[in-house]
Amino acid sequence: MNKVYAFAFSILLVFLIPQKKNKVIFFGDSITQAGVQPGGYITRIDSLCKSENKQNEFEFTGAGISGNKVYDLYLRMEEDVISKKPDLVLVYIGVNDVWHKRSSGTGTDPDKFEKFYQAIINKIKATGSKIILCTPAAIGERTDFSNDQDGDLNHYSNLIRGIARKNNLTLVDLRKIFLDYNLKNNIENKDRGILTTDRVHLNAAGNQLVAGEMWKEIKELLAISR
Amino acid sequence: MNKVYAFAFSILLVFLIPQKKNKVIFFGDSITQAGVQPGGYITRIDSLCKSENKQNEFEFTGAGISGNKVYDLYLRMEEDVISKKPDLVLVYIGVNDVWHKRSSGTGTDPDKFEKFYQAIINKIKATGSKIILCTPAAIGERTDFSNDQDGDLNHYSNLIRGIARKNNLTLVDLRKIFLDYNLKNNIENKDRGILTTDRVHLNAAGNQLVAGEMWKEIKELLAISR
Amino acid sequence: MNKVYAFAFSILLVFLIPQKKNKVIFFGDSITQAGVQPGGYITRIDSLCKSENKQNEFEFTGAGISGNKVYDLYLRMEEDVISKKPDLVLVYIGVNDVWHKRSSGTGTDPDKFEKFYQAIINKIKATGSKIILCTPAAIGERTDFSNDQDGDLNHYSNLIRGIARKNNLTLVDLRKIFLDYNLKNNIENKDRGILTTDRVHLNAAGNQLVAGEMWKEIKELLAISR
Amino acid sequence: MNKVYAFAFSILLVFLIPQKKNKVIFFGDSITQAGVQPGGYITRIDSLCKSENKQNEFEFTGAGISGNKVYDLYLRMEEDVISKKPDLVLVYIGVNDVWHKRSSGTGTDPDKFEKFYQAIINKIKATGSKIILCTPAAIGERTDFSNDQDGDLNHYSNLIRGIARKNNLTLVDLRKIFLDYNLKNNIENKDRGILTTDRVHLNAAGNQLVAGEMWKEIKELLAISR
């Protein structure tokens, strides 16, 4: 009889005691800043979450600032991420580190990109939070690698892949995901308009693609971890 | 009997009257400047020509100057090319137009690249000379398009392919030839040492590859044209 | 008596025979392209000319195209300048040769700037036309040389001053004229709004200042030359 | 009599109790990395100190790393500066933040330069250490502001002057000091060889000038502070 009571009590507890939600922070640049807007990728992840009735398990927070490069994340991470005690941080950075080389002469050298990226990971790890890394999706959507910064963006994506491997971290390889999608859907080899509005920032399809891919990994990682 | 004499006389003429050689000018940058050195691609074309016993049919001249971009060719073409009355000009330019964007902020905009390239073609055409175009081979030999200027170099190679098509000109697509060669021979994805010494300038294998590909097209074009 | 008739006849001729106007062409970039608009510096020179009742002596033509650098002038000079048989050409170029280094990585190296500039002068000189050179006025109006490309713009202005000296040509030193004006009138050390709208393109005061300085030299040079 | 004993005892203490030396750390880039070499500016400060018989009062440590920009200092300041418990930190940074815009497209935007600079100051201040700031001396020594990055370097020097003012910190204005020296000693308007070997790195005269100016401020600041 005691066992039966204990079981019933447990069931009751699940409903009565407020479950601690997994706090997920998206840490990045303008793409992430736009992600919390209606139609943005974070908003869409929230919708996916609700559609699967998991809204009690997750809480999503955007921490994206326009123009940010890897060292900008490092500078503000205490205030914008660590202090919020996340369970999971998705780091989605790298476009400006490459892009600004051409647009303003203020990109990031590859060795320093790796150094700051690793420093960010170390600080998050030290808090006990999980981490997911992302490669920068695109600066131009042409599929024959003739977008003018494709070479550099591929290089920095390789760096992030290496960092993920070395740190044994989950990677959402948006660079690859976007290319695969464009190879199927961008038959005319256009430089924008398939997943981005302007070669960089996400349109509705882009936000939906990113949301789906991230959501998959978020669920898996936090399921494993509990 | 008269016919026999006439025939004998003709045969005699071929040996006695000096045949006018096809004057071939290679018009380009430092890669072409190095091409006339021992082991250079022009020197190797000359050797190929001799090995096929065609030394009486061709005369090869290098007109390469280090650091040249498309507009530098335009500025000096009267003096260095037109005045020499070539039968064939190989235009091999584009590396610096892309490279110098990053190294010194003095590359060439794509629309101007096309404009000057077309102006060069028009001037050569007006002399009656044949023309062969080449795409720029490489700024880095990695095969996964992660050399930092691959995107831009692919873009300018596309521009040259378009110019060749539009003007109905023979193209030696060195960009494609080098990539194909590297996909087979650069298994470790190194950025230099397969066909170049320093990501850009040709080593022995590079010079030989370029020589072979150009020689093939030179023979074909001038055979047709006579 | 014969002398009197001859004199009267001469006087008559001046009024009856249409005087050949001095054809003045302004050869440059977007600043010159805007110069022919209402309020533009060429329009203002035309007004100054009329106010001095010299409209029968001068004819002003703008040949400015946005984004042009020194080599762009060289490419189009036959069609846009030489073919129009000018009596005087004002060359006003250099802003984009410096500016585009930062904005798009496609500026002009100093040695090539000089080379193309000299080639332009040689071609104009060969037609018998007079030439006036101008230094590029400004990329930013701060007077403590803290506009980010001041160093380079000063350097290219020095190059033009040297070219003028070497070729014994009149120089309208707009760089110096603008700085002197700003030292008096830009007390707050603002980077725009005194003589430019956007650090580069001329506002009303800028157009008027340029017009006045150029008009002075145009009159002097063409007066001497007749 | 007690007073006499007390005085004698005090005198004795000065000689017997090891005086805590003022730990001075020089925090910067390759100029500071070279500063600890024989003939380097830090070595010369040490000599000046000894020549004034103050070697028991000061201890000098170099913390310069080649290629460093303001954000590199921020990344490594815990380990290289804070952990060493300095009494005074001289921050001498900024050349690469400007220079690398042109040489590799990886300079620092002015707003971020200020942000990281302020963050460094805040962290040092929090330890109770004194701080001296320096402006970047030169990228080229021509005195007519025609070194190609003079504008930008003046701009960043202005930013540092503003930061010093706002934080009420001592400034060694090397930019101004070098210009004043060159105006007197660089009559031929050369771009190197007066105070630098290569437009940026210090020669013997440059190291001596920097040493003298810094030593003056170091003494004054630490004298006041005790």
CSV table of N, CA, C and O in Angstrom, one decimal, chain A residues 9-81:
chain,number,residue,atom,x,y,z
A,9,PHE,N,1.8,10.2,-4.8
A,9,PHE,CA,2.4,11.5,-4.3
A,9,PHE,C,3.4,12.0,-5.4
A,9,PHE,O,3.4,13.2,-5.6
A,10,SER,N,4.1,11.2,-5.9
A,10,SER,CA,5.1,11.6,-6.9
A,10,SER,C,4.4,12.2,-8.1
A,10,SER,O,4.8,13.3,-8.6
A,11,ILE,N,3.4,11.6,-8.6
A,11,ILE,CA,2.6,12.1,-9.7
A,11,ILE,C,2.1,13.5,-9.4
A,11,ILE,O,2.2,14.4,-10.2
A,12,LEU,N,1.6,13.6,-8.2
A,12,LEU,CA,1.1,14.9,-7.7
A,12,LEU,C,2.2,16.0,-7.8
A,12,LEU,O,1.9,17.1,-8.2
A,13,LEU,N,3.3,15.6,-7.3
A,13,LEU,CA,4.5,16.5,-7.3
A,13,LEU,C,4.8,17.1,-8.6
A,13,LEU,O,5.0,18.3,-8.7
A,14,VAL,N,4.8,16.3,-9.6
A,14,VAL,CA,5.1,16.7,-11.0
A,14,VAL,C,4.2,17.9,-11.4
A,14,VAL,O,4.6,18.8,-12.1
A,15,PHE,N,3.0,17.8,-10.9
A,15,PHE,CA,2.0,18.8,-11.3
A,15,PHE,C,2.0,20.0,-10.4
A,15,PHE,O,1.8,21.1,-10.8
A,16,LEU,N,2.4,19.7,-9.2
A,16,LEU,CA,2.2,20.8,-8.2
A,16,LEU,C,3.5,21.6,-8.0
A,16,LEU,O,3.5,22.9,-8.0
A,17,ILE,N,4.7,21.0,-8.0
A,17,ILE,CA,5.9,21.7,-7.8
A,17,ILE,C,6.3,22.3,-9.1
A,17,ILE,O,6.4,21.6,-10.1
A,18,PRO,N,6.6,23.6,-9.2
A,18,PRO,CA,6.9,24.2,-10.4
A,18,PRO,C,8.3,23.6,-10.9
A,18,PRO,O,9.3,23.6,-10.2
A,19,GLN,N,8.3,23.1,-12.1
A,19,GLN,CA,9.5,22.5,-12.7
A,19,GLN,C,10.5,23.6,-13.0
A,19,GLN,O,10.1,24.6,-13.6
A,20,LYS,N,11.7,23.4,-12.8
A,20,LYS,CA,12.7,24.4,-13.2
A,20,LYS,C,12.9,24.3,-14.7
A,20,LYS,O,13.2,23.3,-15.2
A,21,LYS,N,12.7,25.4,-15.4
A,21,LYS,CA,12.9,25.4,-16.8
A,21,LYS,C,14.3,25.5,-17.2
A,21,LYS,O,15.1,26.1,-16.5
A,22,ASN,N,14.6,24.9,-18.3
A,22,ASN,CA,16.0,25.0,-18.9
A,22,ASN,C,16.1,26.4,-19.5
A,22,ASN,O,15.4,26.7,-20.4
A,23,LYS,N,17.1,27.1,-19.0
A,23,LYS,CA,17.3,28.5,-19.6
A,23,LYS,C,18.3,28.4,-20.7
A,23,LYS,O,19.5,28.0,-20.5
A,24,VAL,N,17.8,28.7,-21.9
A,24,VAL,CA,18.6,28.7,-23.1
A,24,VAL,C,18.9,30.1,-23.6
A,24,VAL,O,18.0,30.8,-23.8
A,25,ILE,N,20.2,30.4,-23.7
A,25,ILE,CA,20.5,31.8,-24.2
A,25,ILE,C,21.2,31.7,-25.6
A,25,ILE,O,22.1,30.9,-25.8
A,26,PHE,N,20.7,32.5,-26.5
A,26,PHE,CA,21.3,32.6,-27.8
A,26,PHE,C,22.2,33.8,-27.9
A,26,PHE,O,21.8,34.9,-27.7
A,27,PHE,N,23.5,33.6,-28.1
A,27,PHE,CA,24.5,34.6,-27.9
A,27,PHE,C,25.2,34.9,-29.3
A,27,PHE,O,25.8,34.0,-29.9
A,28,GLY,N,24.9,36.1,-29.8
A,28,GLY,CA,25.4,36.4,-31.1
A,28,GLY,C,25.3,37.8,-31.6
A,28,GLY,O,25.4,38.7,-30.8
A,29,ASP,N,25.1,38.0,-32.9
A,29,ASP,CA,25.2,39.3,-33.5
A,29,ASP,C,23.8,39.8,-34.0
A,29,ASP,O,22.8,39.4,-33.3
A,30,SER,N,23.7,40.5,-35.0
A,30,SER,CA,22.5,41.1,-35.5
A,30,SER,C,21.5,40.0,-35.9
A,30,SER,O,20.3,40.2,-35.8
A,31,ILE,N,22.0,38.9,-36.4
A,31,ILE,CA,21.1,37.8,-36.8
A,31,ILE,C,20.3,37.3,-35.6
A,31,ILE,O,19.1,37.0,-35.6
A,32,THR,N,21.0,37.2,-34.4
A,32,THR,CA,20.4,36.8,-33.2
A,32,THR,C,19.6,37.9,-32.6
A,32,THR,O,18.5,37.7,-32.0
A,33,GLN,N,20.0,39.2,-32.8
A,33,GLN,CA,19.2,40.3,-32.3
A,33,GLN,C,17.9,40.3,-33.0
A,33,GLN,O,16.9,40.6,-32.3
A,34,ALA,N,17.9,40.0,-34.3
A,34,ALA,CA,16.6,39.9,-35.0
A,34,ALA,C,15.8,38.7,-34.7
A,34,ALA,O,14.6,38.6,-34.9
A,35,GLY,N,16.5,37.7,-34.1
A,35,GLY,CA,15.9,36.4,-33.8
A,35,GLY,C,14.7,36.4,-32.8
A,35,GLY,O,13.9,35.6,-32.8
A,36,VAL,N,14.7,37.5,-32.0
A,36,VAL,CA,13.6,37.5,-31.0
A,36,VAL,C,12.4,38.3,-31.5
A,36,VAL,O,11.4,38.4,-30.8
A,37,GLN,N,12.6,38.9,-32.7
A,37,GLN,CA,11.5,39.6,-33.3
A,37,GLN,C,10.4,38.6,-33.8
A,37,GLN,O,10.7,37.4,-33.9
A,38,PRO,N,9.2,39.1,-34.0
A,38,PRO,CA,8.2,38.2,-34.6
A,38,PRO,C,8.7,37.6,-35.9
A,38,PRO,O,9.3,38.4,-36.8
A,39,GLY,N,8.7,36.3,-36.1
A,39,GLY,CA,9.2,35.7,-37.3
A,39,GLY,C,10.7,35.3,-37.1
A,39,GLY,O,11.2,34.6,-38.0
A,40,GLY,N,11.3,35.8,-36.1
A,40,GLY,CA,12.8,35.5,-35.9
A,40,GLY,C,13.0,34.1,-35.5
A,40,GLY,O,12.1,33.4,-35.0
A,41,TYR,N,14.2,33.7,-35.6
A,41,TYR,CA,14.5,32.2,-35.3
A,41,TYR,C,14.2,31.8,-33.9
A,41,TYR,O,13.8,30.7,-33.6
A,42,ILE,N,14.5,32.7,-32.9
A,42,ILE,CA,14.3,32.4,-31.5
A,42,ILE,C,12.8,32.3,-31.3
A,42,ILE,O,12.3,31.4,-30.6
A,43,THR,N,12.0,33.3,-31.8
A,43,THR,CA,10.6,33.2,-31.7
A,43,THR,C,10.0,31.9,-32.3
A,43,THR,O,9.1,31.3,-31.7
A,44,ARG,N,10.6,31.5,-33.4
A,44,ARG,CA,10.1,30.3,-34.0
A,44,ARG,C,10.5,29.0,-33.2
A,44,ARG,O,9.7,28.0,-33.2
A,45,ILE,N,11.6,29.1,-32.5
A,45,ILE,CA,12.0,27.9,-31.7
A,45,ILE,C,11.0,27.9,-30.5
A,45,ILE,O,10.5,26.8,-30.1
A,46,ASP,N,10.6,29.0,-30.0
A,46,ASP,CA,9.6,29.1,-28.9
A,46,ASP,C,8.3,28.5,-29.4
A,46,ASP,O,7.7,27.7,-28.7
A,47,SER,N,7.9,28.8,-30.6
A,47,SER,CA,6.7,28.2,-31.2
A,47,SER,C,6.8,26.7,-31.4
A,47,SER,O,5.9,25.9,-31.0
A,48,LEU,N,7.9,26.2,-31.9
A,48,LEU,CA,8.2,24.8,-32.0
A,48,LEU,C,8.0,24.1,-30.7
A,48,LEU,O,7.4,23.1,-30.5
A,49,CYS,N,8.6,24.7,-29.7
A,49,CYS,CA,8.6,24.2,-28.3
A,49,CYS,C,7.2,24.1,-27.8
A,49,CYS,O,6.8,23.0,-27.3
A,50,LYS,N,6.4,25.1,-28.0
A,50,LYS,CA,5.0,25.1,-27.6
A,50,LYS,C,4.2,24.1,-28.3
A,50,LYS,O,3.4,23.4,-27.8
A,51,SER,N,4.4,24.0,-29.6
A,51,SER,CA,3.7,23.0,-30.4
A,51,SER,C,4.0,21.6,-30.0
A,51,SER,O,3.2,20.7,-30.2
A,52,GLU,N,5.1,21.4,-29.3
A,52,GLU,CA,5.4,20.1,-28.8
A,52,GLU,C,5.1,20.0,-27.3
A,52,GLU,O,5.5,19.0,-26.6
A,53,ASN,N,4.4,21.0,-26.8
A,53,ASN,CA,3.9,21.0,-25.4
A,53,ASN,C,5.1,21.0,-24.4
A,53,ASN,O,4.9,20.3,-23.3
A,54,LYS,N,6.2,21.6,-24.7
A,54,LYS,CA,7.3,21.6,-23.8
A,54,LYS,C,7.6,22.9,-23.2
A,54,LYS,O,8.7,23.2,-22.7
A,55,GLN,N,6.6,23.8,-23.3
A,55,GLN,CA,6.8,25.2,-22.8
A,55,GLN,C,7.2,25.3,-21.3
A,55,GLN,O,7.7,26.3,-20.9
A,56,ASN,N,6.9,24.2,-20.6
A,56,ASN,CA,7.3,24.2,-19.2
A,56,ASN,C,8.7,23.8,-19.0
A,56,ASN,O,9.3,23.9,-17.8
A,57,GLU,N,9.4,23.3,-20.0
A,57,GLU,CA,10.7,22.8,-19.9
A,57,GLU,C,11.8,23.8,-20.3
A,57,GLU,O,12.9,23.7,-20.0
A,58,PHE,N,11.4,24.8,-21.2
A,58,PHE,CA,12.4,25.6,-21.8
A,58,PHE,C,12.0,27.1,-21.6
A,58,PHE,O,10.9,27.5,-21.7
A,59,GLU,N,13.1,27.9,-21.5
A,59,GLU,CA,12.9,29.3,-21.5
A,59,GLU,C,14.0,29.9,-22.5
A,59,GLU,O,15.2,29.6,-22.3
A,60,PHE,N,13.6,30.7,-23.4
A,60,PHE,CA,14.6,31.1,-24.5
A,60,PHE,C,14.9,32.6,-24.3
A,60,PHE,O,13.9,33.4,-24.3
A,61,THR,N,16.1,32.9,-24.4
A,61,THR,CA,16.5,34.4,-24.2
A,61,THR,C,17.5,34.7,-25.3
A,61,THR,O,18.5,34.0,-25.6
A,62,GLY,N,17.2,35.8,-26.0
A,62,GLY,CA,18.2,36.3,-27.0
A,62,GLY,C,19.2,37.2,-26.4
A,62,GLY,O,18.9,38.1,-25.6
A,63,ALA,N,20.4,37.1,-26.8
A,63,ALA,CA,21.5,38.0,-26.4
A,63,ALA,C,22.4,38.3,-27.6
A,63,ALA,O,23.6,38.1,-27.7
A,64,GLY,N,21.7,38.9,-28.6
A,64,GLY,CA,22.4,39.3,-29.8
A,64,GLY,C,22.5,40.8,-29.9
A,64,GLY,O,21.6,41.5,-29.6
A,65,ILE,N,23.7,41.3,-30.4
A,65,ILE,CA,23.8,42.7,-30.6
A,65,ILE,C,24.5,42.9,-32.0
A,65,ILE,O,25.5,42.3,-32.3
A,66,SER,N,23.9,43.8,-32.7
A,66,SER,CA,24.3,44.1,-34.1
A,66,SER,C,25.8,44.4,-34.2
A,66,SER,O,26.3,45.2,-33.3
A,67,GLY,N,26.5,43.9,-35.1
A,67,GLY,CA,27.9,44.3,-35.4
A,67,GLY,C,28.8,43.5,-34.5
A,67,GLY,O,30.1,43.7,-34.7
A,68,ASN,N,28.4,42.6,-33.6
A,68,ASN,CA,29.3,41.9,-32.7
A,68,ASN,C,30.2,40.9,-33.4
A,68,ASN,O,29.7,40.2,-34.4
A,69,LYS,N,31.4,40.9,-33.0
A,69,LYS,CA,32.4,39.9,-33.4
A,69,LYS,C,32.7,39.1,-32.2
A,69,LYS,O,32.2,39.3,-31.1
A,70,VAL,N,33.6,38.1,-32.3
A,70,VAL,CA,33.8,37.2,-31.2
A,70,VAL,C,34.3,37.9,-30.0
A,70,VAL,O,34.0,37.6,-28.9
A,71,TYR,N,35.2,38.9,-30.2
A,71,TYR,CA,35.7,39.6,-29.0
A,71,TYR,C,34.7,40.5,-28.3
A,71,TYR,O,34.8,40.7,-27.1
A,72,ASP,N,33.7,40.9,-29.0
A,72,ASP,CA,32.6,41.7,-28.4
A,72,ASP,C,31.8,40.8,-27.5
A,72,ASP,O,31.3,41.2,-26.4
A,73,LEU,N,31.6,39.5,-27.9
A,73,LEU,CA,30.9,38.6,-27.0
A,73,LEU,C,31.7,38.4,-25.8
A,73,LEU,O,31.1,38.4,-24.7
A,74,TYR,N,33.0,38.2,-25.9
A,74,TYR,CA,33.8,38.0,-24.7
A,74,TYR,C,33.7,39.2,-23.8
A,74,TYR,O,33.6,39.0,-22.5
A,75,LEU,N,33.7,40.4,-24.3
A,75,LEU,CA,33.6,41.6,-23.4
A,75,LEU,C,32.4,41.6,-22.6
A,75,LEU,O,32.4,42.1,-21.5
A,76,ARG,N,31.2,41.2,-23.2
A,76,ARG,CA,30.0,41.4,-22.5
A,76,ARG,C,29.4,40.1,-22.0
A,76,ARG,O,28.2,40.1,-21.5
A,77,MET,N,30.1,39.0,-22.0
A,77,MET,CA,29.5,37.8,-21.6
A,77,MET,C,29.2,37.6,-20.1
A,77,MET,O,28.2,37.0,-19.8
A,78,GLU,N,29.9,38.3,-19.3
A,78,GLU,CA,29.6,38.2,-17.8
A,78,GLU,C,28.2,38.8,-17.6
A,78,GLU,O,27.4,38.1,-17.0
A,79,GLU,N,28.0,40.0,-18.1
A,79,GLU,CA,26.8,40.7,-17.9
A,79,GLU,C,25.6,40.0,-18.6
A,79,GLU,O,24.5,39.9,-18.1
A,80,ASP,N,25.8,39.7,-19.9
A,80,ASP,CA,24.7,39.3,-20.7
A,80,ASP,C,24.4,37.8,-20.7
A,80,ASP,O,23.3,37.3,-21.2
A,81,VAL,N,25.4,37.0,-20.3
A,81,VAL,CA,25.2,35.5,-20.3
A,81,VAL,C,25.4,34.9,-18.9
A,81,VAL,O,24.5,34.3,-18.3
